[in-house]
Tab-separated table of C-alpha atoms in Angstrom:
chain	number	residue	atom	x	y	z
A	507	MET	CA	-15.698	-15.114	1.013
A	508	VAL	CA	-15.580	-14.576	4.794
A	509	LYS	CA	-12.995	-16.887	6.378
A	510	ASN	CA	-12.594	-18.162	9.952
A	511	LEU	CA	-8.929	-17.978	11.028
A	512	THR	CA	-9.516	-19.595	14.437
A	513	GLU	CA	-9.419	-23.180	13.120
A	514	GLY	CA	-6.915	-25.157	11.038
A	515	ASN	CA	-3.143	-25.405	10.653
A	516	PRO	CA	-1.606	-21.942	11.364
A	517	LEU	CA	1.180	-22.254	8.754
A	518	LYS	CA	-1.203	-23.298	5.994
A	519	LEU	CA	-3.813	-20.713	7.016
A	520	LEU	CA	-1.332	-17.831	7.124
A	521	PHE	CA	0.361	-18.757	3.852
A	522	PHE	CA	-2.820	-19.081	1.809
A	523	PHE	CA	-4.381	-16.042	3.514
A	524	ALA	CA	-1.272	-13.928	2.865
A	525	LEU	CA	-0.738	-15.123	-0.722
A	526	PRO	CA	-3.624	-13.123	-2.264
A	527	MET	CA	-2.522	-10.153	-0.134
A	528	VAL	CA	0.995	-10.355	-1.598
A	529	VAL	CA	-0.356	-10.559	-5.148
A	530	GLY	CA	-2.880	-7.804	-4.392
A	531	ASN	CA	-0.219	-5.477	-3.034
A	532	LEU	CA	1.907	-6.320	-6.048
A	533	PHE	CA	-0.862	-4.949	-8.242
A	534	GLN	CA	-1.239	-1.943	-5.922
A	535	GLN	CA	2.477	-1.215	-6.242
A	536	LEU	CA	2.081	-1.464	-10.001
A	537	TYR	CA	0.368	1.948	-9.897
A	538	ASN	CA	3.582	3.802	-9.155
A	539	MET	CA	5.863	1.228	-10.763
A	540	VAL	CA	4.064	1.337	-14.100
A	541	ASP	CA	4.120	5.128	-13.919
A	542	SER	CA	7.907	4.955	-13.554
A	543	MET	CA	8.340	2.281	-16.219
A	544	VAL	CA	6.236	4.132	-18.796
A	545	VAL	CA	7.807	7.560	-18.294
A	546	GLY	CA	11.299	6.079	-17.940
A	547	ARG	CA	11.111	4.145	-21.199
A	548	PHE	CA	8.851	6.389	-23.311
A	549	VAL	CA	9.595	9.904	-22.018
A	550	GLY	CA	13.115	9.815	-20.564
A	551	GLU	CA	15.347	10.024	-17.502
A	552	ASP	CA	14.122	13.505	-16.562
A	553	ALA	CA	10.526	12.266	-16.364
A	554	LEU	CA	11.602	9.212	-14.342
A	555	ALA	CA	13.524	11.459	-11.956
A	556	ALA	CA	10.445	13.707	-11.626
A	557	VAL	CA	8.208	10.786	-10.622
A	558	GLY	CA	10.935	9.443	-8.331
A	559	SER	CA	11.377	12.783	-6.563
A	560	SER	CA	7.684	12.866	-5.681
A	561	PHE	CA	7.566	9.233	-4.515
A	562	PRO	CA	8.593	9.822	-0.846
A	563	VAL	CA	5.691	12.256	-0.443
A	564	VAL	CA	3.341	9.746	-2.087
A	565	PHE	CA	4.698	7.035	0.211
A	566	LEU	CA	3.996	9.236	3.246
A	567	ALA	CA	0.334	9.546	2.212
A	568	VAL	CA	0.155	5.772	1.687
A	569	ALA	CA	1.764	5.194	5.108
A	570	VAL	CA	-0.864	7.350	6.832
A	571	ALA	CA	-3.677	5.527	5.023
A	572	ALA	CA	-2.229	2.057	5.654
A	573	GLY	CA	-1.503	2.811	9.312
A	574	LEU	CA	-5.019	4.029	10.051
A	575	SER	CA	-6.556	1.113	8.143
A	576	MET	CA	-4.624	-1.271	10.405
A	577	GLY	CA	-6.758	0.038	13.268
A	578	CYS	CA	-9.856	-0.906	11.256
A	579	THR	CA	-8.502	-4.392	10.565
A	580	VAL	CA	-7.660	-5.235	14.174
A	581	VAL	CA	-10.865	-3.906	15.767
A	582	ILE	CA	-13.167	-5.440	13.145
A	583	SER	CA	-11.292	-8.776	13.308
A	584	GLN	CA	-11.794	-8.923	17.074
A	585	LEU	CA	-15.523	-8.223	16.796
A	586	PHE	CA	-15.949	-10.722	13.965
A	587	GLY	CA	-13.999	-13.403	15.855
A	588	ALA	CA	-16.185	-12.813	18.924
A	589	GLY	CA	-19.372	-13.087	16.840
A	590	GLN	CA	-20.483	-9.497	17.595
A	591	ILE	CA	-21.900	-8.854	14.126
A	592	ARG	CA	-23.929	-5.711	14.876
A	593	GLU	CA	-20.988	-3.987	16.570
A	594	MET	CA	-18.780	-5.111	13.696
A	595	LYS	CA	-21.091	-3.532	11.108
A	596	ILE	CA	-21.236	-0.263	13.055
A	597	THR	CA	-17.435	-0.227	13.268
A	598	VAL	CA	-17.170	-0.814	9.505
A	599	SER	CA	-19.429	2.167	8.814
A	600	THR	CA	-17.575	4.317	11.348
A	601	ALA	CA	-14.223	3.374	9.805
A	602	LEU	CA	-15.285	4.285	6.272
A	603	ILE	CA	-16.701	7.651	7.334
A	604	SER	CA	-13.644	8.472	9.463
A	605	LEU	CA	-11.045	7.567	6.853
A	606	GLY	CA	-13.061	9.247	4.116
A	607	VAL	CA	-12.923	12.505	6.086
A	608	VAL	CA	-9.192	12.073	6.745
A	609	GLY	CA	-8.694	11.481	3.011
A	610	LEU	CA	-10.437	14.753	2.191
A	611	VAL	CA	-8.254	16.607	4.705
A	612	ILE	CA	-5.071	15.062	3.267
A	613	MET	CA	-6.264	15.979	-0.226
A	614	GLY	CA	-6.520	19.646	0.740
A	615	LEU	CA	-3.266	19.711	2.703
A	616	GLY	CA	-1.433	17.885	-0.077
A	617	GLU	CA	-2.477	20.403	-2.703
A	618	LEU	CA	-1.188	23.244	-0.514
A	619	ALA	CA	2.010	21.560	0.675
A	620	ALA	CA	3.128	19.869	-2.572
A	621	GLU	CA	5.523	22.594	-3.730
A	622	PRO	CA	7.046	23.332	-0.277
A	623	LEU	CA	7.653	19.595	0.253
A	624	LEU	CA	9.399	19.216	-3.100
A	625	ASN	CA	11.547	22.265	-2.335
A	626	LEU	CA	12.382	20.754	1.060
A	627	LEU	CA	13.540	17.593	-0.716
A	628	GLY	CA	15.848	19.664	-2.908
A	629	THR	CA	14.112	18.735	-6.156
A	630	ALA	CA	16.078	19.997	-9.168
A	631	LYS	CA	14.574	23.008	-10.948
A	632	ASP	CA	14.481	21.315	-14.356
A	633	ILE	CA	12.254	18.483	-13.084
A	634	MET	CA	10.232	20.557	-10.583
A	635	PRO	CA	7.273	21.303	-12.956
A	636	ASP	CA	6.727	17.612	-13.719
A	637	SER	CA	7.199	16.560	-10.077
A	638	LEU	CA	4.709	19.184	-8.926
A	639	ALA	CA	2.138	18.235	-11.567
A	640	TYR	CA	2.373	14.543	-10.630
A	641	LEU	CA	2.046	15.236	-6.907
A	642	ARG	CA	-0.910	17.622	-7.166
A	643	ILE	CA	-2.889	15.270	-9.401
A	644	TYR	CA	-2.086	12.360	-7.063
A	645	PHE	CA	-3.308	14.263	-3.999
A	646	GLY	CA	-6.485	15.095	-5.904
A	647	GLY	CA	-7.405	11.418	-5.519
A	648	ALA	CA	-6.291	11.046	-1.879
A	649	VAL	CA	-9.834	10.265	-0.715
A	650	PHE	CA	-9.848	7.195	-3.004
A	651	LEU	CA	-6.517	6.077	-1.519
A	652	PHE	CA	-7.847	6.268	2.047
A	653	LEU	CA	-11.181	4.641	1.253
A	654	TYR	CA	-9.561	1.780	-0.623
A	655	ASN	CA	-7.053	1.085	2.164
A	656	SER	CA	-9.825	1.011	4.763
A	657	LEU	CA	-11.935	-1.275	2.548
A	658	ASN	CA	-8.985	-3.585	1.993
A	659	GLY	CA	-8.415	-3.725	5.754
A	660	ILE	CA	-12.079	-4.583	6.336
A	661	TYR	CA	-12.008	-7.458	3.840
A	662	ASN	CA	-8.854	-8.801	5.519
A	663	ALA	CA	-10.516	-8.499	8.926
A	664	LEU	CA	-13.282	-10.781	7.659
A	665	GLY	CA	-10.677	-13.322	6.545
A	666	ASP	CA	-11.159	-12.519	2.858
A	667	SER	CA	-7.992	-11.638	0.963
A	668	ASN	CA	-9.231	-12.903	-2.417
A	669	THR	CA	-11.910	-10.287	-3.131
A	670	PRO	CA	-9.551	-7.260	-2.852
A	671	LEU	CA	-7.142	-9.086	-5.155
A	672	ARG	CA	-9.752	-9.286	-7.922
A	673	PHE	CA	-10.534	-5.576	-7.606
A	674	LEU	CA	-6.851	-4.654	-7.674
A	675	MET	CA	-6.220	-6.736	-10.780
A	676	VAL	CA	-8.950	-4.865	-12.642
A	677	SER	CA	-7.709	-1.527	-11.331
A	678	ALA	CA	-4.037	-2.214	-12.126
A	679	LEU	CA	-4.844	-3.321	-15.668
A	680	THR	CA	-6.929	-0.160	-16.101
A	681	ASN	CA	-3.971	1.899	-14.892
A	682	ILE	CA	-1.586	0.221	-17.345
A	683	VAL	CA	-3.903	0.798	-20.308
A	684	LEU	CA	-4.498	4.441	-19.348
A	685	ASP	CA	-0.772	5.037	-18.744
A	686	LEU	CA	0.095	3.863	-22.239
A	687	LEU	CA	-2.855	5.714	-23.774
A	688	PHE	CA	-2.184	9.050	-22.054
A	689	VAL	CA	1.612	8.984	-22.533
A	690	ILE	CA	2.064	7.390	-25.970
A	691	LYS	CA	-1.157	8.386	-27.726
A	692	PHE	CA	-1.921	11.780	-26.149
A	693	ASN	CA	1.656	12.797	-25.175
A	694	MET	CA	0.549	13.912	-21.702
A	695	GLY	CA	3.885	12.955	-20.108
A	696	VAL	CA	4.117	12.806	-16.311
A	697	ALA	CA	0.655	14.347	-15.860
A	698	GLY	CA	-0.804	11.509	-17.933
A	699	VAL	CA	0.449	8.755	-15.634
A	700	ALA	CA	-0.805	10.690	-12.593
A	701	TRP	CA	-4.312	10.955	-14.075
A	702	ALA	CA	-4.242	7.253	-14.948
A	703	THR	CA	-3.438	6.401	-11.319
A	704	LEU	CA	-6.214	8.623	-9.964
A	705	ILE	CA	-8.863	7.125	-12.263
A	706	ALA	CA	-7.794	3.531	-11.554
A	707	GLN	CA	-7.754	4.032	-7.768
A	708	GLY	CA	-11.186	5.651	-7.857
A	709	LEU	CA	-12.585	2.711	-9.829
A	710	CYS	CA	-11.148	0.225	-7.333
A	711	ALA	CA	-12.551	2.113	-4.323
A	712	PHE	CA	-16.084	2.321	-5.758
A	713	ILE	CA	-16.272	-1.359	-6.720
A	714	SER	CA	-14.884	-2.451	-3.331
A	715	PHE	CA	-17.409	-0.307	-1.473
A	716	PHE	CA	-20.526	-1.554	-3.239
A	717	VAL	CA	-19.526	-5.220	-2.988
A	718	LEU	CA	-18.790	-4.839	0.743
A	719	VAL	CA	-22.164	-3.185	1.405
A	720	ARG	CA	-24.003	-6.039	-0.321
A	721	ARG	CA	-22.025	-8.607	1.657
A	722	LEU	CA	-22.678	-6.958	5.014
A	723	MET	CA	-26.390	-6.698	4.289
A	724	ARG	CA	-26.517	-10.497	3.934
A	725	MET	CA	-24.900	-11.041	7.340
A	726	GLU	CA	-27.683	-11.433	9.909
A	727	ASN	CA	-27.349	-10.743	13.618
A	728	GLU	CA	-29.561	-11.330	16.652
A	729	GLU	CA	-29.660	-7.655	17.605
A	730	ALA	CA	-31.241	-6.732	14.258
A	731	LYS	CA	-33.877	-9.417	14.750
A	732	ARG	CA	-34.764	-7.824	18.104
A	733	GLY	CA	-35.231	-4.474	16.380
A	734	LEU	CA	-32.150	-2.708	17.766
A	735	LYS	CA	-31.361	0.439	15.784
A	736	PHE	CA	-28.275	0.513	13.568
A	737	THR	CA	-26.114	3.637	13.716
A	738	PHE	CA	-23.707	4.637	10.960
A	739	PHE	CA	-21.189	6.373	13.226
A	740	GLU	CA	-20.284	5.825	16.858
A	741	LEU	CA	-17.570	7.809	18.614
A	742	PRO	CA	-16.459	4.880	20.844
A	743	ALA	CA	-15.841	2.787	17.711
A	744	ALA	CA	-13.817	5.625	16.162
A	745	ARG	CA	-11.760	5.867	19.359
A	746	ARG	CA	-11.000	2.133	19.315
A	747	ILE	CA	-9.830	2.392	15.711
A	748	ALA	CA	-7.722	5.477	16.480
A	749	LYS	CA	-6.158	3.825	19.546
A	750	ILE	CA	-4.638	1.146	17.321
A	751	GLY	CA	-4.456	3.004	14.017
A	752	ILE	CA	-2.595	6.125	15.156
A	753	PRO	CA	0.453	4.281	16.624
A	754	SER	CA	0.574	2.136	13.464
A	755	MET	CA	0.324	5.277	11.321
A	756	LEU	CA	3.159	6.952	13.248
A	757	GLN	CA	5.332	3.854	12.921
A	758	GLN	CA	4.875	3.688	9.158
A	759	SER	CA	5.189	7.465	8.809
A	760	ILE	CA	8.616	7.388	10.453
A	761	VAL	CA	9.774	5.030	7.709
A	762	SER	CA	8.360	7.309	5.013
A	763	LEU	CA	9.928	10.390	6.622
A	764	SER	CA	13.300	8.653	6.565
A	765	MET	CA	12.699	8.019	2.853
A	766	MET	CA	12.044	11.732	2.373
A	767	PHE	CA	15.337	12.495	4.120
A	768	MET	CA	17.102	9.993	1.855
A	769	GLN	CA	15.461	11.497	-1.233
A	770	GLY	CA	16.744	14.920	-0.224
A	771	LEU	CA	20.287	13.557	-0.064
A	772	VAL	CA	19.896	11.708	-3.368
A	773	ASN	CA	18.540	14.803	-5.141
A	774	SER	CA	21.738	16.673	-4.289
A	775	TYR	CA	23.750	14.271	-6.498
A	776	GLY	CA	21.904	15.079	-9.714
A	777	LYS	CA	19.201	13.579	-11.899
A	778	VAL	CA	21.266	10.570	-13.122
A	779	PHE	CA	21.758	9.458	-9.520
A	780	VAL	CA	18.047	10.107	-8.857
A	781	ALA	CA	17.049	7.950	-11.843
A	782	GLY	CA	19.186	5.014	-10.651
A	783	TYR	CA	17.939	5.347	-7.083
A	784	THR	CA	14.313	5.597	-8.248
A	785	ALA	CA	14.571	2.394	-10.292
A	786	ALA	CA	16.210	0.551	-7.382
A	787	THR	CA	13.619	1.656	-4.819
A	788	LYS	CA	10.790	0.351	-7.015
A	789	ILE	CA	12.357	-3.111	-6.935
A	790	ASP	CA	13.114	-2.751	-3.220
A	791	THR	CA	9.448	-1.990	-2.539
A	792	LEU	CA	8.384	-5.137	-4.395
A	793	ALA	CA	10.984	-7.229	-2.582
A	794	MET	CA	9.558	-6.270	0.810
A	795	LEU	CA	5.957	-7.166	-0.098
A	796	PRO	CA	5.981	-10.804	1.110
A	797	ASN	CA	7.269	-9.925	4.588
A	798	MET	CA	4.902	-6.950	4.879
A	799	ASN	CA	1.908	-9.070	3.968
A	800	PHE	CA	2.868	-11.961	6.225
A	801	SER	CA	2.795	-9.350	8.989
A	802	ASN	CA	-0.628	-8.064	7.884
A	803	ALA	CA	-1.974	-11.619	7.714
A	804	MET	CA	-0.636	-12.249	11.208
A	805	SER	CA	-2.492	-9.164	12.494
A	806	SER	CA	-5.860	-10.444	11.248
A	807	TYR	CA	-5.061	-13.983	12.432
A	808	THR	CA	-4.096	-12.739	15.910
A	809	ALA	CA	-7.100	-10.432	16.256
A	810	GLN	CA	-9.622	-13.128	15.292
A	811	ASN	CA	-8.070	-15.673	17.659
A	812	MET	CA	-7.857	-13.165	20.511
A	813	GLY	CA	-11.511	-12.280	19.949
A	814	ALA	CA	-12.407	-15.993	20.055
A	815	ARG	CA	-10.193	-16.449	23.169
A	816	ARG	CA	-7.837	-18.845	21.343
A	817	ASP	CA	-4.606	-17.418	22.769
A	818	ASP	CA	-2.794	-20.744	22.292
A	819	ARG	CA	-3.050	-20.408	18.509
A	820	VAL	CA	-1.430	-16.966	18.502
A	821	HIS	CA	1.983	-18.355	19.548
A	822	GLN	CA	1.720	-21.124	16.931
A	823	GLY	CA	0.897	-18.542	14.270
A	824	TYR	CA	3.851	-16.357	15.280
A	825	LYS	CA	6.334	-19.212	14.794
A	826	ALA	CA	4.773	-20.068	11.427
A	827	CYS	CA	4.996	-16.420	10.323
A	828	MET	CA	8.690	-16.125	11.286
A	829	PHE	CA	9.486	-19.312	9.349
A	830	MET	CA	7.898	-17.902	6.185
A	831	VAL	CA	9.706	-14.576	6.621
A	832	PHE	CA	13.078	-16.346	6.853
A	833	ILE	CA	12.564	-18.515	3.758
A	834	PHE	CA	11.169	-15.762	1.524
A	835	SER	CA	13.874	-13.267	2.562
A	836	LEU	CA	16.606	-15.689	1.475
A	837	ILE	CA	14.914	-16.343	-1.875
A	838	ILE	CA	14.386	-12.643	-2.665
A	839	THR	CA	17.956	-11.684	-1.721
A	840	ALA	CA	19.286	-14.405	-4.036
A	841	ILE	CA	17.093	-13.172	-6.916
A	842	ILE	CA	18.389	-9.606	-6.539
A	843	TYR	CA	22.041	-10.716	-6.569
A	844	LEU	CA	21.507	-12.973	-9.583
A	845	PHE	CA	19.207	-10.812	-11.721
A	846	GLY	CA	19.765	-7.234	-10.486
A	847	PRO	CA	20.754	-5.691	-13.868
A	848	GLN	CA	17.811	-7.297	-15.653
A	849	LEU	CA	15.394	-5.993	-13.018
A	850	LEU	CA	16.770	-2.452	-13.278
A	851	GLY	CA	16.486	-2.682	-17.064
A	852	LEU	CA	12.702	-2.675	-16.669
A	853	PHE	CA	12.895	0.975	-15.576
A	854	LEU	CA	15.954	2.369	-17.348
A	855	ASN	CA	15.824	2.641	-21.135
A	856	GLN	CA	18.650	1.480	-23.376
A	857	GLY	CA	19.965	5.007	-23.724
A	858	ALA	CA	20.280	5.546	-19.977
A	859	GLU	CA	23.716	6.428	-18.652
A	860	GLY	CA	25.702	3.471	-17.286
A	861	SER	CA	26.221	5.249	-13.976
A	862	ALA	CA	22.466	5.203	-13.311
A	863	MET	CA	22.511	1.400	-13.598
A	864	SER	CA	25.598	1.198	-11.377
A	865	TYR	CA	24.061	3.389	-8.654
A	866	GLY	CA	20.846	1.384	-8.647
A	867	LEU	CA	22.628	-1.970	-8.493
A	868	SER	CA	24.809	-0.887	-5.557
A	869	TYR	CA	21.730	0.237	-3.630
A	870	MET	CA	19.809	-3.004	-4.271
A	871	LYS	CA	22.650	-5.308	-3.253
A	872	THR	CA	23.276	-3.366	-0.057
A	873	VAL	CA	19.701	-3.253	1.248
A	874	SER	CA	18.776	-6.813	0.236
A	875	VAL	CA	21.021	-8.391	2.882
A	876	PHE	CA	18.864	-6.759	5.578
A	877	TYR	CA	15.500	-8.168	4.395
A	878	ILE	CA	15.577	-10.979	6.975
A	879	LEU	CA	16.142	-8.523	9.830
A	880	MET	CA	13.394	-6.211	8.560
A	881	GLY	CA	11.011	-9.179	8.322
A	882	PHE	CA	11.594	-10.151	11.944
A	883	LEU	CA	11.021	-6.557	13.042
């Protein structure tokens, strides 16, 4: 359902708009988390280390997709808030074509660069075959990753965070079933969880696309009534998206590059250290979801209100967003300190070395105290 973010209490609007986004991103994170949980518990530490070693490269691809989709969200939100429906539809079409092409390019580059990147990270030789298999299969579905992120951004731009949540729930459940089927039933190991992720992401992208097309076709505009021609791609629209999306992409890519640097250091300490670090980073990623999605909700809220010339509401929304960041950061930090070992136990099997648990717990407790600062940034 399309939602107007220019009216109503900012705190209530942002919370209930961000809530489905948090849950939706939780399901999106389940792709890689379930991969790690299944291989860690049913295959072993080597398989978990293999998936973990490839994660920084996967995160870089996600950062590029998410950064570019932010350009889609902001531009489309502004047009929707201003009531420029025809221009909004053209921008939607332009965004999907542009990010689809970028996804194809990343798919090709990823296949070629997978092994050099893993070597650069210092991936251990005994887990290299599994890491390489996981990464190459994942990049094979890069176009689905980019299309889904752009579609998710478009739904958020229209004030609808519930529809993507439904798609992600179906996709995540599909991924879980396929993970268990491919690993336990067919003994496909790390390659099995990679194929499960690719299939589930493709399903989510296709469903999201067809539902969005039907929704846009029902949205009337005065220009169409006057017989003005609709174009599927306009260079000015692509430039507007790139103007916002590229800086956002670079910002998120810097974070992912720092993760790659960290992974290289971690790999030098051996696979037990890698296993503990991998388990901890999965929980760390989940812990940051609320603050990340409050920020995404604020972007759509700000863009719609700026488009409607309601600048006064932007400042009110900012204060509401910072309040939510503060409260949720305190709660999450407390949960990690109280239940850290139990959370790590979801990824490390009972036969895992105690040092892996110790490494992971030290990492989690250290980074959790900075969640408030990261939320404000």
